[in-house]
CSV table of C-alpha atoms in Angstrom, one decimal:
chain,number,residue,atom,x,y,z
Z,1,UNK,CA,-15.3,11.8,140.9
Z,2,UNK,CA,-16.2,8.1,141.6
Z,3,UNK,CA,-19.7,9.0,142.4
Z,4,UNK,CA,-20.1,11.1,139.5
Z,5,UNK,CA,-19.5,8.1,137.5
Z,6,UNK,CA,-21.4,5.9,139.6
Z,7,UNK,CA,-24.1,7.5,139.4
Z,8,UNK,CA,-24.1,8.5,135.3
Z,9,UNK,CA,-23.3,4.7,134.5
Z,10,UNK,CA,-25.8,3.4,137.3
Z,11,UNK,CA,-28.4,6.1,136.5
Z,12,UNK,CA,-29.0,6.6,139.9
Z,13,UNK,CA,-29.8,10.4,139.7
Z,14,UNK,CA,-30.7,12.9,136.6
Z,15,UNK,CA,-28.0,14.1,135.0
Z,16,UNK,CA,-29.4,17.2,135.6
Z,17,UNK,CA,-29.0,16.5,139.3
Z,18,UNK,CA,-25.3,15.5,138.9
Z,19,UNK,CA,-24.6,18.5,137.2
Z,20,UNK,CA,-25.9,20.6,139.6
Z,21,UNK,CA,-24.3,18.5,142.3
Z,22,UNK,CA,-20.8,19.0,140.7
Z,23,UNK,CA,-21.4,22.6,140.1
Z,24,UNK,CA,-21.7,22.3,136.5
Z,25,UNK,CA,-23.8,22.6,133.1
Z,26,UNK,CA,-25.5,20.0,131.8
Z,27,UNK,CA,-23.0,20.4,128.9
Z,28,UNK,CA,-19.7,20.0,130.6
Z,29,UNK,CA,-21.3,16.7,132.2
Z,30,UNK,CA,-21.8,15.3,128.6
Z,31,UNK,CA,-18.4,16.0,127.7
Z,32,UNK,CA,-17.0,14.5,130.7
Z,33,UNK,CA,-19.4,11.3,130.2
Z,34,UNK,CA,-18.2,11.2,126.3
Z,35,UNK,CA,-14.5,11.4,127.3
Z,36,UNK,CA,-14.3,9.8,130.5
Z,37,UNK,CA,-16.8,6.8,130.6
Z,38,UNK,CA,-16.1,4.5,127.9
Z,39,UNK,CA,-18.2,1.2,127.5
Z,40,UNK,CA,-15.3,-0.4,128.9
Z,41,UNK,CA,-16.0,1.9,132.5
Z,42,UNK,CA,-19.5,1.0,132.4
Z,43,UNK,CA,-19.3,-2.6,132.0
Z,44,UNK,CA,-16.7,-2.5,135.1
Z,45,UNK,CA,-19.2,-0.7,136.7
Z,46,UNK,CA,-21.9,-2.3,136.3
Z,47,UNK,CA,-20.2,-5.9,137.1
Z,48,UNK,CA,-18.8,-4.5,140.9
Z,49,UNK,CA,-22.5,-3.3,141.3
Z,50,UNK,CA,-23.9,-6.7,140.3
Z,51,UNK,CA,-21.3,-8.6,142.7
Z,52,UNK,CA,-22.4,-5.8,145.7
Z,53,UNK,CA,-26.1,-6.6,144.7
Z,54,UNK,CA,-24.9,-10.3,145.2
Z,55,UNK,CA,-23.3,-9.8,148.2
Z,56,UNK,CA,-26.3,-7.7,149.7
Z,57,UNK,CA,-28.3,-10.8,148.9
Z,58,UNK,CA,-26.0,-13.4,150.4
Z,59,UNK,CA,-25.7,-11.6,153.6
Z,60,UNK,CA,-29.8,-11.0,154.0
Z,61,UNK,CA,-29.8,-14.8,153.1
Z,62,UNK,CA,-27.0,-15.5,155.6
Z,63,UNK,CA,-29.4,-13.9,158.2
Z,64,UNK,CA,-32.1,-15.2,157.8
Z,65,UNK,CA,-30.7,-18.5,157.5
Z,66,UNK,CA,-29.0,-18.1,160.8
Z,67,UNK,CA,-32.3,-16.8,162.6
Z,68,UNK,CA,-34.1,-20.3,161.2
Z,69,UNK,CA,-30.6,-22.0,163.0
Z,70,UNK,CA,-31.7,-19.8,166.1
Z,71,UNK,CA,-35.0,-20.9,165.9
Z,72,UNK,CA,-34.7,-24.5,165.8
Z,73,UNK,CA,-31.8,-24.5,168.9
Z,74,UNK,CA,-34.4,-22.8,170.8
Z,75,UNK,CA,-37.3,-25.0,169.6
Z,76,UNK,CA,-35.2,-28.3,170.1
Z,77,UNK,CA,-34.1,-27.0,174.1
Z,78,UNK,CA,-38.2,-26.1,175.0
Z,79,UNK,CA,-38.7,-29.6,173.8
Z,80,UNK,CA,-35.9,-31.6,175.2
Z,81,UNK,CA,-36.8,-29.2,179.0
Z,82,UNK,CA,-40.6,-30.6,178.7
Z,83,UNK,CA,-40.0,-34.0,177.4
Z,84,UNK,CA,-37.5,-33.9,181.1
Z,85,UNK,CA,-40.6,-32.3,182.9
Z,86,UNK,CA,-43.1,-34.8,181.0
Z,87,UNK,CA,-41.0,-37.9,181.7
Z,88,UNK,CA,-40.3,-36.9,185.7
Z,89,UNK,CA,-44.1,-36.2,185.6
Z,90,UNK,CA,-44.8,-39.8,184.5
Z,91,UNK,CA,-43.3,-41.5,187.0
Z,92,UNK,CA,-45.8,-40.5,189.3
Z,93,UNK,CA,-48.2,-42.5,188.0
Z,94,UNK,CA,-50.9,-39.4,187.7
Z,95,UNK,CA,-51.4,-39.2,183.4
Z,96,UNK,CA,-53.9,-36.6,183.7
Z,97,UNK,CA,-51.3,-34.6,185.4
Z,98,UNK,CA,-49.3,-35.6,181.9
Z,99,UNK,CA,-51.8,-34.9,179.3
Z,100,UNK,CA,-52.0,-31.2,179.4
Z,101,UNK,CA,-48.5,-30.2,179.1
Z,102,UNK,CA,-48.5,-32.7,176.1
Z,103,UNK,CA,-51.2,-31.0,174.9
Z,104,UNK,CA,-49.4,-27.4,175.1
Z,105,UNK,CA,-46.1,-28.9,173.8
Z,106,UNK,CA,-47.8,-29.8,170.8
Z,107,UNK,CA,-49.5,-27.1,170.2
Z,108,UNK,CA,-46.5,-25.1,170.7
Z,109,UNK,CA,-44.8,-27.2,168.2
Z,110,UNK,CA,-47.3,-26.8,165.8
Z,111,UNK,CA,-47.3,-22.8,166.1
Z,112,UNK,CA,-43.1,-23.3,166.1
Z,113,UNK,CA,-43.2,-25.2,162.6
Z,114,UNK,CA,-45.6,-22.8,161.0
Z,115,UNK,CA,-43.7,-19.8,161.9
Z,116,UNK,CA,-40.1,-21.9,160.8
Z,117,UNK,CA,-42.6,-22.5,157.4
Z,118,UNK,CA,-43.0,-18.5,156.8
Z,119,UNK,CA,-39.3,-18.4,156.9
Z,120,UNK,CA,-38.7,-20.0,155.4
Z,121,UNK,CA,-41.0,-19.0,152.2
Z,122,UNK,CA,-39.4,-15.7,152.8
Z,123,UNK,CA,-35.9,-16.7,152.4
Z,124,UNK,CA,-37.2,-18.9,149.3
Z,125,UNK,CA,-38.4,-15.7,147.9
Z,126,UNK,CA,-35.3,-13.3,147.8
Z,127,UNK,CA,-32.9,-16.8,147.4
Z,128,UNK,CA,-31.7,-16.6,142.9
Z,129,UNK,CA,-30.7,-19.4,141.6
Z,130,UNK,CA,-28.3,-19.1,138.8
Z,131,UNK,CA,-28.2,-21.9,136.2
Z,132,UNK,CA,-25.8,-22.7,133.8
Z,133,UNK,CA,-26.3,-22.0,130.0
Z,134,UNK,CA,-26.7,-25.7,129.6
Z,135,UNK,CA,-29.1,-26.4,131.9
Z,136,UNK,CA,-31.5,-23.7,131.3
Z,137,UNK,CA,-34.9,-25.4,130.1
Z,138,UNK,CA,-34.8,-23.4,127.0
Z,139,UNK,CA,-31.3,-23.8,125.8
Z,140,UNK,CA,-32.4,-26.6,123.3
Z,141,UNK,CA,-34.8,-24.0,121.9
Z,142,UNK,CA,-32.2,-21.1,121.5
Z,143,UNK,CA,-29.8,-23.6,120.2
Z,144,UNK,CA,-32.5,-24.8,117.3
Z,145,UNK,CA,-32.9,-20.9,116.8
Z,146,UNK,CA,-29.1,-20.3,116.5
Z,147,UNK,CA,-29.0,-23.1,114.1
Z,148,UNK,CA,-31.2,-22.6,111.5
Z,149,UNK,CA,-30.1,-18.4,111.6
Z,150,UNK,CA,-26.3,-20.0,111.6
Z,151,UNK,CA,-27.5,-21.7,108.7
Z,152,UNK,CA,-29.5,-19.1,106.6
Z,153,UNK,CA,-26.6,-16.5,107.3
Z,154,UNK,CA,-22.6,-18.2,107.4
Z,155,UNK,CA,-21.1,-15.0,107.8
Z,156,UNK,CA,-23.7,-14.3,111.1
Z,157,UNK,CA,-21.4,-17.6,112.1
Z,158,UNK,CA,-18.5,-16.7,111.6
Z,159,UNK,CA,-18.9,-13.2,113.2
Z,160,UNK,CA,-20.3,-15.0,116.4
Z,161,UNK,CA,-17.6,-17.3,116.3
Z,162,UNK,CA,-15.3,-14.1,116.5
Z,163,UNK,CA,-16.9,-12.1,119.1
Z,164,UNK,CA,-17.2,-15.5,121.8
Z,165,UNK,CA,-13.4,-15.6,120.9
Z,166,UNK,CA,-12.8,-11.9,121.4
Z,167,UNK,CA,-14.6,-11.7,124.4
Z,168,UNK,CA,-13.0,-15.3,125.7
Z,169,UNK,CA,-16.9,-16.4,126.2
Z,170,UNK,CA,-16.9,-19.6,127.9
Z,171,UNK,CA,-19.8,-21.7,125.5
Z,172,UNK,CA,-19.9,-25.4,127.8
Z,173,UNK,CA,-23.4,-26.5,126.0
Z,174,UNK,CA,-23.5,-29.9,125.4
């Protein structure tokens, strides 16, 4: 039963396809959605599926954020083992002997921080930020627009004013 409305609200499948999942017309599936799913149901609905979406998200960041951690341990041991190597090397007195390991550490630290950088990026790419209402760059903008409407229509006011207090919406814009 769960799926079934999971799947109507979320429109994950035809209805056709539910229906014939659940062994029934296309007829006795309206019904069931008229009686059964109120907009109540669907905005539940659609509010867990947003937080799982969320939660998707903050584990794929979570891991890609630990394999950067994993990645800089590993870089930060190679170079503390050579700088050892490089700095026994050195007291021998032979720098030539020096210079190409020097020359391979930094090359390996350059191809280390470019690969870090494409991590990076990616992570930067699936990271949302969420912003407040009040520090959106265009809040200013749909506040003048709310205005001068608020001001051509009162009653558009006051029936605003009703439905943020009926639906307990928090409006913090300073």
């Amino acid at each position: 039963m769960v799926e079934v409305v999971l799947d109507c609200v979320l429109r994950r499948r035809q209805f056709k396809e539910i229906a014939q999942r659940c062994c029934v017309d296309l007829e006795s599936l309206t019904r069931f959605r008229k009686r059964f799913i109120t907009p109540e149901v669907e905005k539940i609905v659609l509010v867990e599926a947003n937080k799982l979406d969320a939660t998707s998200l903050d584990q794929e960041v979570n891991a890609a954020q630990d394999k950067i951690e994993g990645g800089i341990e590993g870089i930060l041991k190679e170079q503390r083992r050579l700088y050892r190597t490089l700095n026994d090397m050195v007291e021998g007195d032979n720098l030539m002997d020096v210079l190409a390991p020097m020359m391979q550490l930094l090359r390996d630290q350059n191809k280390s921080y470019e690969n870090l950088l494409k991590v990076y990026s990616n992570l930067r790419e699936k990271t949302t930020i969420v912003l407040g209402l009040n520090e959106h760059p265009d809040v200013q903008k749909l506040m003048d627009v709310l205005w001068v409407v608020f001001q051509a229509h009162p009653d558009a006011f006051e029936t605003f004013r009703q439905v943020v207090q009926d639906r307990q919406i928090p409006l913090d814009v300073e």
